[in-house]
Coordinates of C-alpha atoms and ligand atoms in Angstrom, one line a residue:
X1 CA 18.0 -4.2 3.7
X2 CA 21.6 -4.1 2.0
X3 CA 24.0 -1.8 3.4
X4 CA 24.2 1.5 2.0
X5 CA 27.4 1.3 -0.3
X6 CA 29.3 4.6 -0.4
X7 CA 31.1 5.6 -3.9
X8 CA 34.7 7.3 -3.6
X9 CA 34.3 10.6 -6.4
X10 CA 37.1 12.6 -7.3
X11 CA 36.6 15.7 -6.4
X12 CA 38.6 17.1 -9.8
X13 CA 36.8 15.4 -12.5
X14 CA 34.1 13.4 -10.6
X15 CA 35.0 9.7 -11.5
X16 CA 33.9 7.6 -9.6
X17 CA 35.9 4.8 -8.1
X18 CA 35.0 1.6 -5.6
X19 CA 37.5 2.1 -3.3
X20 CA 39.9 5.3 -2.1
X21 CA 43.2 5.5 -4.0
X22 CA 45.9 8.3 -3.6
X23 CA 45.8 9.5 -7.5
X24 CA 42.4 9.6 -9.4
X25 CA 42.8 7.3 -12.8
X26 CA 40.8 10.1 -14.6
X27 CA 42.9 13.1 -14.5
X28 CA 45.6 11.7 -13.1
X29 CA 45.4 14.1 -9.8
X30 CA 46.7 12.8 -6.9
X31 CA 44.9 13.5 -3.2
X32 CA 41.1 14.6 -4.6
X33 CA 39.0 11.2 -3.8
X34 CA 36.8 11.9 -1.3
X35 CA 34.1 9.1 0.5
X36 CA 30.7 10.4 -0.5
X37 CA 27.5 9.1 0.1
X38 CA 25.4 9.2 -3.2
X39 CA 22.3 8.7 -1.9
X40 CA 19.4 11.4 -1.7
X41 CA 20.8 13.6 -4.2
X42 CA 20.9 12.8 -7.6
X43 CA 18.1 10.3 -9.0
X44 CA 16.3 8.1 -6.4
X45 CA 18.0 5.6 -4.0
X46 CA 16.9 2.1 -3.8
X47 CA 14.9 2.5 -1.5
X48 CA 12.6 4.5 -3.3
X49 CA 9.7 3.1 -6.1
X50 CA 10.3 4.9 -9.7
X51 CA 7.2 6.8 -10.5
X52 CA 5.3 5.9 -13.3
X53 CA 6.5 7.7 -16.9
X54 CA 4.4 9.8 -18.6
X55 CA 4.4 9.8 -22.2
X56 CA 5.7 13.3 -23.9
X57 CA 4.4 14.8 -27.3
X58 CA 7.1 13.8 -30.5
X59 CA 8.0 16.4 -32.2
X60 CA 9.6 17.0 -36.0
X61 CA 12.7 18.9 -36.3
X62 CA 11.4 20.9 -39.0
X63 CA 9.1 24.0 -37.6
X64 CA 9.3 27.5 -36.3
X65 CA 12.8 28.5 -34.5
X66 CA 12.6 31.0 -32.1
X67 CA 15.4 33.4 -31.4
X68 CA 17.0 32.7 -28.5
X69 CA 16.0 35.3 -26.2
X70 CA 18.8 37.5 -24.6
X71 CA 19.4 40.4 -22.2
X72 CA 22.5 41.6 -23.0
X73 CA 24.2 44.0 -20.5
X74 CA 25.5 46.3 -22.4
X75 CA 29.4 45.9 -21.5
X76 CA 30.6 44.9 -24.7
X77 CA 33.3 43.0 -23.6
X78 CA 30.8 40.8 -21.5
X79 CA 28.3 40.6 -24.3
X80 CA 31.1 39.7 -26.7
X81 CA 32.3 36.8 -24.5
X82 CA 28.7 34.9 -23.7
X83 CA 27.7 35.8 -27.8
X84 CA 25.5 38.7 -27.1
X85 CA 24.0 38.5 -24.0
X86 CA 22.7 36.1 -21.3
X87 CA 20.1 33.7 -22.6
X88 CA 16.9 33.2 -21.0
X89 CA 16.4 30.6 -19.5
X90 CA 20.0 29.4 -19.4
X91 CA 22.6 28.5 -17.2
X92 CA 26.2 30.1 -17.7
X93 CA 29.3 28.4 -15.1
X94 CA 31.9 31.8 -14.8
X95 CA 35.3 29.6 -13.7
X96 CA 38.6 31.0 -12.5
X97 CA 40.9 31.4 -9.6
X98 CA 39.6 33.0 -6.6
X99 CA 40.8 36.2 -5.9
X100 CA 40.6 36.8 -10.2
X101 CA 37.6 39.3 -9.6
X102 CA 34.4 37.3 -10.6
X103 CA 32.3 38.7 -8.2
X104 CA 33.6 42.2 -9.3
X105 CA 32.7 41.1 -12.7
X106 CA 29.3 39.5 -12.0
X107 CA 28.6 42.9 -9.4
X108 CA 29.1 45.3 -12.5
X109 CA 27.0 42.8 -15.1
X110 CA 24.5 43.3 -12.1
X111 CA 24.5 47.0 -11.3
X112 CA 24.3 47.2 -15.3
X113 CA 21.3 45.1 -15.7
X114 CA 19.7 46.5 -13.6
X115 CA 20.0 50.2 -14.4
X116 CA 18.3 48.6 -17.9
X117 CA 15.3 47.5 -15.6
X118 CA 15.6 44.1 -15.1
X119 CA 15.1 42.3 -11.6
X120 CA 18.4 40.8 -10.5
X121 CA 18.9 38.7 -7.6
X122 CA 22.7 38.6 -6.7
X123 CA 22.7 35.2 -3.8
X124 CA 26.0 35.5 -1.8
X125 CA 27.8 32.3 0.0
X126 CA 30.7 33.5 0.6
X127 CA 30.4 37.0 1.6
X128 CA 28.1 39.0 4.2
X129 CA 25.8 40.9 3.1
X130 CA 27.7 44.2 4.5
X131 CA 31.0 42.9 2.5
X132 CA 29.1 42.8 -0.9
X133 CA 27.6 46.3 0.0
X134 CA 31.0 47.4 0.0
X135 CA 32.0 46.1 -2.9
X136 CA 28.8 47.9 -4.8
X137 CA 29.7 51.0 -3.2
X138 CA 33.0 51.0 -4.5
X139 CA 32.1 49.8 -8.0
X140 CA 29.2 52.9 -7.9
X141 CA 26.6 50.2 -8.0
X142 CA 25.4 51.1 -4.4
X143 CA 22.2 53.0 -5.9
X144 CA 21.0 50.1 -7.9
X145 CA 17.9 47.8 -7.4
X146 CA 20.0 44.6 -6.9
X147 CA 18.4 42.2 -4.6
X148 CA 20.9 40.7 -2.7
X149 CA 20.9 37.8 -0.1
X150 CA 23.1 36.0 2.0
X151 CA 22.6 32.1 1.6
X152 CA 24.1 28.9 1.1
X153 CA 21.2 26.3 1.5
X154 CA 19.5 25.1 -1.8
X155 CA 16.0 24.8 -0.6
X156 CA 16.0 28.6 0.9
X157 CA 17.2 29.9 -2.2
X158 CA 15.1 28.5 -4.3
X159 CA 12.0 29.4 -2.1
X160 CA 13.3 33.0 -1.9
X161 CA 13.6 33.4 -5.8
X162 CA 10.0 31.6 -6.5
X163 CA 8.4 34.1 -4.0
X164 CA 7.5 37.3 -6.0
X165 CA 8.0 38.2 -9.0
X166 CA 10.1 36.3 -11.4
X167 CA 13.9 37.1 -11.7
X168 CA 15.5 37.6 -14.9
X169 CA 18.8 37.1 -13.6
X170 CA 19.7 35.1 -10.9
X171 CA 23.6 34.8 -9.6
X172 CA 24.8 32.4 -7.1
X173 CA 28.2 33.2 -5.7
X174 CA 29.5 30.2 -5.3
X175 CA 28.1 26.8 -6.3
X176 CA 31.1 24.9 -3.9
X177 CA 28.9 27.0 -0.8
X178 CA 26.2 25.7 -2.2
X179 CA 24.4 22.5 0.1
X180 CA 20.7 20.9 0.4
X181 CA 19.0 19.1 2.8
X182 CA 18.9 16.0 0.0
X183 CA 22.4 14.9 -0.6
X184 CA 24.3 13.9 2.9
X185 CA 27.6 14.6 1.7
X186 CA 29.5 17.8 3.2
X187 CA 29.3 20.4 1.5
X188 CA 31.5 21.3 -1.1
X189 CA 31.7 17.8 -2.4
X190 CA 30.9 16.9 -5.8
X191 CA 27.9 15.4 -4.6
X192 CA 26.7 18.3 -2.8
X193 CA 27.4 20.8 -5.8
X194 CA 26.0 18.5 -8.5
X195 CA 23.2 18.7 -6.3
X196 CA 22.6 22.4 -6.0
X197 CA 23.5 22.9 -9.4
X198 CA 20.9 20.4 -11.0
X199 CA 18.5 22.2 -8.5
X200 CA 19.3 25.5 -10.0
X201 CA 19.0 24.2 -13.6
X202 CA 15.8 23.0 -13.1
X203 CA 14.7 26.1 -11.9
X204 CA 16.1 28.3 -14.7
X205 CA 14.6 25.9 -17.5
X206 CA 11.4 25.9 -15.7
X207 CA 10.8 29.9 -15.2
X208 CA 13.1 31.2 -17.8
X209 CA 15.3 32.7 -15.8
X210 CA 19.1 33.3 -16.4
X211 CA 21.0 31.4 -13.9
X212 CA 24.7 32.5 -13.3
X213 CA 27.0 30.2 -11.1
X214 CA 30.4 31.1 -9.9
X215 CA 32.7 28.5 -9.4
X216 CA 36.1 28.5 -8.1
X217 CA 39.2 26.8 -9.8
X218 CA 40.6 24.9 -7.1
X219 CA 44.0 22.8 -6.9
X220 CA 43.8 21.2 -3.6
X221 CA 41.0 18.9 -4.3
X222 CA 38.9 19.1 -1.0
X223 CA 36.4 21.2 -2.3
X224 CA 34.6 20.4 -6.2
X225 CA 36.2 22.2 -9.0
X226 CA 33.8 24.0 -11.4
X227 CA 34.6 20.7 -14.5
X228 CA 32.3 18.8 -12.3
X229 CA 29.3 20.5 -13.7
X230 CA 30.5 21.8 -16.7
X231 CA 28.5 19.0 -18.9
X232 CA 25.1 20.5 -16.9
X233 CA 25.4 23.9 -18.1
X234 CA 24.6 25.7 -20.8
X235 CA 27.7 27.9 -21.2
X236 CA 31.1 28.0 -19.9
X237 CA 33.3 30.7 -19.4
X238 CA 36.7 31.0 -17.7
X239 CA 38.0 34.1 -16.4
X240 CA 41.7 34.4 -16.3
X241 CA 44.7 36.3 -15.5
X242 CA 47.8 37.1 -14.3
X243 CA 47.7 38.0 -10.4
X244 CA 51.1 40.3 -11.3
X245 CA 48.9 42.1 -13.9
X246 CA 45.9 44.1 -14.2
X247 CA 44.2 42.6 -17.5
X248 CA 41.9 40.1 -17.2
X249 CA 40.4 38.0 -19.9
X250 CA 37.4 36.4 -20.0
X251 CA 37.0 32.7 -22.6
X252 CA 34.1 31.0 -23.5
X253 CA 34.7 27.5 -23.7
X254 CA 31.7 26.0 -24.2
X255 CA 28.5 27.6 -25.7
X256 CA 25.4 26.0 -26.6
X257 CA 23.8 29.6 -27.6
X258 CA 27.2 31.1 -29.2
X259 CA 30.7 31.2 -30.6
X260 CA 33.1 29.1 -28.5
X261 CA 36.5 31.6 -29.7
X262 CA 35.9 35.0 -28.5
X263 CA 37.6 36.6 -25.5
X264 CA 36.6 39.9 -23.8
X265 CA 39.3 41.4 -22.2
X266 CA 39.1 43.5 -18.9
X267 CA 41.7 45.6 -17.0
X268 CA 41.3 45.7 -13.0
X269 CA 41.6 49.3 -11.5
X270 CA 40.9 50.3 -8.3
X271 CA 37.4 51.1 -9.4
X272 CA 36.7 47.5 -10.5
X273 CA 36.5 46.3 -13.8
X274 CA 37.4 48.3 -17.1
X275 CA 36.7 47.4 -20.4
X276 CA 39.8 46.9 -23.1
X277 CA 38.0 47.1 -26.3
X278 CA 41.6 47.4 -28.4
X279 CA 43.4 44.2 -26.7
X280 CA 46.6 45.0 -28.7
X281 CA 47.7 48.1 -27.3
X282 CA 47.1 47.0 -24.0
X283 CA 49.5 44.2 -24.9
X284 CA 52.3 46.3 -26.9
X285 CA 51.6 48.6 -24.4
X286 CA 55.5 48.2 -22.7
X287 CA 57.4 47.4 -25.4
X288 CA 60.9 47.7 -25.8
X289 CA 61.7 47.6 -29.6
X290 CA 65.3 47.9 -29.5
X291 CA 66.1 44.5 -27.6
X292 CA 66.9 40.8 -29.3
X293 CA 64.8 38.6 -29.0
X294 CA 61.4 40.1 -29.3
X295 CA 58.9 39.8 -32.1
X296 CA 55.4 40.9 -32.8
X297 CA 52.9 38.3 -33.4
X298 CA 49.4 39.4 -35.5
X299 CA 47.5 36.7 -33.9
X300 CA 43.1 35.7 -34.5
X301 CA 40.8 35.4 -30.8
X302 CA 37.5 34.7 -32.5
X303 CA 36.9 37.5 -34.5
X304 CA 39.2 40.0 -33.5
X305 CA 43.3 40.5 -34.3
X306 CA 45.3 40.8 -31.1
X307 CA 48.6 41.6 -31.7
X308 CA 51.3 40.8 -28.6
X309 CA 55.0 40.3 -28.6
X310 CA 56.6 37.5 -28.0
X311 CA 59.5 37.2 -25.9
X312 CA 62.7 34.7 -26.1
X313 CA 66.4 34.3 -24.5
X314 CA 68.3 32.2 -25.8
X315 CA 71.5 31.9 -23.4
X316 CA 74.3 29.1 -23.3
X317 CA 74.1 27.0 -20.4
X318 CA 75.3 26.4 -17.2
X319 CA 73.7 23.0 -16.8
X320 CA 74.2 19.4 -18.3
X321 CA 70.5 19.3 -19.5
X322 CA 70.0 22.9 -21.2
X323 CA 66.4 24.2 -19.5
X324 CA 63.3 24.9 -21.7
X325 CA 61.3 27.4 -20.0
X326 CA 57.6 28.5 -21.3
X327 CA 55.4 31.0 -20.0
X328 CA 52.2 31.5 -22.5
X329 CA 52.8 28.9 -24.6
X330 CA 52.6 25.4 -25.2
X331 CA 56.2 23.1 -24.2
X332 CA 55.5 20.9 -26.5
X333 CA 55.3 23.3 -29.3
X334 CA 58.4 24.8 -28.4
X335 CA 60.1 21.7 -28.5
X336 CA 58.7 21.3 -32.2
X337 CA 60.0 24.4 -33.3
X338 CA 63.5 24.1 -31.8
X339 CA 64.0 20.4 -33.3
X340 CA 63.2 22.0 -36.5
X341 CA 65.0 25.0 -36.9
X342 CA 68.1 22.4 -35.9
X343 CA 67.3 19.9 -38.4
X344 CA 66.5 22.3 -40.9
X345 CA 68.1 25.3 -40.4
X346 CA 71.3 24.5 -38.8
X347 CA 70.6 26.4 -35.7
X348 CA 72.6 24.3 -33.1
X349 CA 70.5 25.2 -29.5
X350 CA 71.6 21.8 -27.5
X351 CA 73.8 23.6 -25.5
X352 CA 72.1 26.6 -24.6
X353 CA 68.6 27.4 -22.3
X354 CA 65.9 28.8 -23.7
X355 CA 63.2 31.0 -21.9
X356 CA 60.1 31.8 -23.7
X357 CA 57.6 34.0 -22.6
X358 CA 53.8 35.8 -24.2
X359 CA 54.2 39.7 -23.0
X360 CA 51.7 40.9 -20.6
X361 CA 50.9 37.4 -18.8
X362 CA 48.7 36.4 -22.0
X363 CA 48.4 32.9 -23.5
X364 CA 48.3 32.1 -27.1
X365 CA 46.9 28.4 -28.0
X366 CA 47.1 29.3 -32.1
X367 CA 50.3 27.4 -34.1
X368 CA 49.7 30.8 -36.4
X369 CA 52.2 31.5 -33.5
X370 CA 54.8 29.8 -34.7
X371 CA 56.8 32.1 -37.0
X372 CA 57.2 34.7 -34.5
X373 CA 57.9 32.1 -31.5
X374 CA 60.7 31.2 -34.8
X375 CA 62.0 34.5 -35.2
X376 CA 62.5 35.6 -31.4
X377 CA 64.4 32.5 -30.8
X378 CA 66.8 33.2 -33.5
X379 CA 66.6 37.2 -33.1
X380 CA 67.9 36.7 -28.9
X381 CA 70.5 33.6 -30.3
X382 CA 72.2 35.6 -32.6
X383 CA 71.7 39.0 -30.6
X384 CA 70.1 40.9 -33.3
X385 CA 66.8 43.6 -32.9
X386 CA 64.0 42.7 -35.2
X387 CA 62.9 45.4 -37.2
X388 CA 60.5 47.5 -34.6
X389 CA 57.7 48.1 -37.4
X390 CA 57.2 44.1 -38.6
X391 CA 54.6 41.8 -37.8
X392 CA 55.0 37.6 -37.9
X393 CA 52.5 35.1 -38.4
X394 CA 52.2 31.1 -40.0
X395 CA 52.1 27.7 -38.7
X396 CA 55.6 25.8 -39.2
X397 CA 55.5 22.7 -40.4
X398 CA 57.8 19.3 -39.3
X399 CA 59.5 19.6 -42.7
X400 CA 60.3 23.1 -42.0
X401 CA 57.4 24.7 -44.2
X402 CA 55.6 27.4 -43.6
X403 CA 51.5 27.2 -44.3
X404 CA 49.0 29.6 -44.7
X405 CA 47.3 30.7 -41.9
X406 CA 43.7 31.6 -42.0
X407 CA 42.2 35.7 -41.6
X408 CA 45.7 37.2 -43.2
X409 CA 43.5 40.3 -44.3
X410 CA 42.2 40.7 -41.1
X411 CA 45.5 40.1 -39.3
X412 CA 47.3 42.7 -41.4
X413 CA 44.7 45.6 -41.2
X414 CA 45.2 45.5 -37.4
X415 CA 49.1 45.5 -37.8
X416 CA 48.5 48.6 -40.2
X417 CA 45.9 50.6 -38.0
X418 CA 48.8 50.3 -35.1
X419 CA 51.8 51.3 -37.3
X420 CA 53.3 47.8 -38.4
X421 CA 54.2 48.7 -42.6
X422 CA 55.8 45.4 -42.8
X423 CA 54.9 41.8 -42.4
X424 CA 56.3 38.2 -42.8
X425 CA 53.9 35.5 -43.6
X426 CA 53.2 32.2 -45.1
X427 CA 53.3 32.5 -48.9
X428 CA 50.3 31.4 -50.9
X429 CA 48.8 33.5 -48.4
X430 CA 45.0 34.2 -49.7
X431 CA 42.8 37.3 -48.9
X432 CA 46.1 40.0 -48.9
X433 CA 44.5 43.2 -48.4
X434 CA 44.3 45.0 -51.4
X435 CA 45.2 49.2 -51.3
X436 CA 47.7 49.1 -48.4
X437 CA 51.0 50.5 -48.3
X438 CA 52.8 47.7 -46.0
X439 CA 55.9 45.8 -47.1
X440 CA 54.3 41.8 -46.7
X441 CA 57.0 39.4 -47.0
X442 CA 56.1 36.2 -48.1
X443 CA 58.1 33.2 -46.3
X444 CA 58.3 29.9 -47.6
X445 CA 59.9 27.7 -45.3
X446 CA 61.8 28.3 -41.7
X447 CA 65.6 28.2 -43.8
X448 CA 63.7 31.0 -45.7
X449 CA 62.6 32.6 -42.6
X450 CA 66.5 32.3 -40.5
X451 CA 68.2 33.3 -43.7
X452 CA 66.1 36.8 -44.0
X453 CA 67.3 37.5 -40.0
X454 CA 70.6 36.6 -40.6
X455 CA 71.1 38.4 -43.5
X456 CA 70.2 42.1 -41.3
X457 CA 72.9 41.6 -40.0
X458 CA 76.7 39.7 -40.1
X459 CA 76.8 38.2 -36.5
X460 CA 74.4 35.9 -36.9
X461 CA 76.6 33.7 -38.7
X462 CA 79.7 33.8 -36.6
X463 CA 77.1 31.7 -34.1
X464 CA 76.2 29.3 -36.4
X465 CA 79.9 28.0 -37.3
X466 CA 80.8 27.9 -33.7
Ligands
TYD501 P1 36.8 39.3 -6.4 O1 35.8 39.8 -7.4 O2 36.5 39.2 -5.0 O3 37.4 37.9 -6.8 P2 36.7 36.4 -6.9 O4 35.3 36.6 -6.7 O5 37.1 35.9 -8.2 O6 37.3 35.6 -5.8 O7 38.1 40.3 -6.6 C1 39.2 40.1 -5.9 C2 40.3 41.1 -6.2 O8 40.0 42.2 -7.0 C3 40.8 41.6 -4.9 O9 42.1 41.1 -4.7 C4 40.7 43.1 -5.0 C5 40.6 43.3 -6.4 N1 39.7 44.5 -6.7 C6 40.2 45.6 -7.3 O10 41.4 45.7 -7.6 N2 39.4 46.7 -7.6 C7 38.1 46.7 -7.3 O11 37.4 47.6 -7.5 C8 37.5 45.5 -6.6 C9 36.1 45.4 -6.3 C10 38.4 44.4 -6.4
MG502 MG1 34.1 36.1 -5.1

């Protein structure tokens, strides 16, 4: 019989490469191949004779649709983020750093499940049984029916959620301690968690009941990162934060059941997980209005306005190469936006750093961004306060225009309802809400946009004929 050939997987994204090399040509990250052994685990080694098929019932794709069926928890913020609830019969991957609080999280969704009558099963690898206890005492989910277990191996957890009656949530805390007798690799490899996942799949597809993994983010490469399974799940969410702040937010990025764009937010008190159902003023929440440099940006996550400031200092440098700092933000974008407001608006920034950072720890991904990212830049150069009560939205283009955004109505009513009465945005902006009594400025190009800063004020100038 041929020699059992052994596949080298990164343990990062899972390619899989014939021989071990010190950077993995999929993502590019160096030190995460690992020697596994892919036999046993996933399909049947060569060894083995394929069963024979049986033939499955076609189908049309016209018919009756069911509803898929949720159990929503009833924190909104949770419910918001997984597009109204858990989904029977699915299997949602929670992400994020350890130490971010996702088995707080998952202990509260528990507790609160449960207190609506449903049979959870919370399966702990990480923690003993005593530890999680304490956790639900101090989260006041101590009196609750959770069932709780301490396990790692696949083949005992799945006998102990078979046995009884059937779950309707189960939550496995965490798939890299998960590891079954099948696959031979240790555990925590990609093997071994593709393994325990597919088990786990199979086992919420065949009962119909919810199946909640935890996964940790992890940068060191010895132990699988949660992308190795994303593509076998049904939903994907990423909690995230700041370690030096309290907020939390929870994305959805991938959702077979729901929208892909909506965020809950969270704050972390000493009594676990609170809900933030106005985002903004959590994020305006320590602002200092007098200061250059700051400006307010009405920005979309899914359905709901969050508005956050945006904070720059611009500050000539020291160094032969000025530095570009971001923290929130893409580099890349900020680059964009200085080369145009020096090609276009004569706003000389070669010789001076430039620190750019999203208030609170939070991270914007829209362009919509763009005008305010514009506006603090040249607010901290010149040294002049933006007016306290405006908002700034639009998407700047190369040529130095500024577009339309879309959800301007939606944007503005937020800015209103938390005392913003003026705005500068694209022009040919549709949907202005109609009745209001805020000042919108409409801005046609970046020039447009520097000129209207400038001209609050006389300094501004002086630093542009330097
Ligand atoms: P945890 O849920 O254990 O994180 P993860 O499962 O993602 O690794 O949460 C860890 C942090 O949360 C820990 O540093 C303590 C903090 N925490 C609170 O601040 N308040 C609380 O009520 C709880 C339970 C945890
Ligand atoms: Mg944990």
């Amino acid at each position: 019989m041929a020699k059992a050939k052994t596949q080298f997987i990164c343990q990062n994204c899972g390619t899989v490469h014939t021989r071990w090399a010190g950077k993995c040509e999929g993502c590019g990250e160096w030190n995460t191949i690992v020697e596994e052994d892919p036999m046993g685990g996933i399909g049947s080694g060569p060894g083995k004779t394929p069963k024979k098929g049986r033939p499955v019932t076609l189908t049309s794709l016209s018919g009756e649709i069911e509803e898929a069926p949720r159990i929503p928890t009833g924190m909104s913020e949770l419910d918001r983020a997984t597009g109204g609830g858990f989904v029977r019969g699915s299997a949602v991957l929670i992400g994020g750093d350890p130490g971010i609080g996702k088995s707080t999280l998952l202990m509260q969704a528990a507790a609160a499940l449960s207190r609506r009558g449903h049979r959870i099963v919370y399966v702990s690898g990480e923690e003993a049984v005593a530890q999680v206890r304490l956790r639900a005492q101090r989260l006041a989910a101590a009196d609750t029916d959770v069932l709780l277990a301490a396990e790692t191996n696949v083949e005992d957890i799945l006998a102990t959620i078979s046995e009884g009656k059937r779950p309707d949530l189960i939550i496995i805390d965490s798939i890299q301690t998960l590891w079954s007798d099948t696959a031979d690799s240790a555990p925590g490899t990609v093997t071994q968690v593709r393994t325990g996942v597919q088990a786990m799949i199979r086992f919420a597809k065949q009962t119909g009941a919810t199946m909640v993994l935890v996964g940790h983010v992890t940068k060191d490469g010895q132990i699988a990162g949660p992308r190795v399974v994303e593509h076998m799940v049904d939903a994907v969410l990423y909690f995230e934060g700041d370690r030096g702040h309290h907020y939390r937010i929870l994305r959805t990025v991938k959702n077979r059941f729901g929208p892909t764009d909506e965020i809950g937010v969270f704050e972390m008190s000493d009594k676990g997980l609170r809900e933030v159902s106005n985002p903004s003023e959590l994020f305006l929440g320590e602002r200092n209005e007098k200061s250059p440099g700051a400006a307010v940006f009405a920005g979309m996550e899914g359905t709901r306005p969050v508005l956050v400031e945006v904070q720059a200092l611009v500050a000539p440098t020291s160094l032969g190469t000025p530095r570009r700092a971001v923290v929130g933000w893409d580099s890349s974008r900020l680059a964009m936006i200085l080369a145009v407001l020096e090609a276009h608006c004569g706003v000389k920034l070669g010789s001076h750093d430039v620190y750019l950072n999203i208030a609170g720890g939070y991270r914007i991904s829209e362009p919509a961004a763009d005008m305010a990212i514009a506006s603090a830049l040249v607010s901290s150069l010149a040294g002049l306060a933006l007016p306290a009560d405006c908002v700034y939205f639009g998407e700047v283009s190369l040529s130095g225009a500024v577009r339309p955004v879309s959800q301007t109505g939606q944007r503005l009513k937020e800015a209103e309802k938390l005392g913003f009465s003026t705005a500068f945005l694209p022009s040919a902006s549709a949907e202005l809400p109609k009745g209001t009594k805020g000042r919108w400025t409409e801005i046609e190009s970046l020039p447009d946009l520097v000129a209207r800063i400038a001209g609050s004020g006389n300094r501004f100038r002086q630093v542009e004929e330097d």
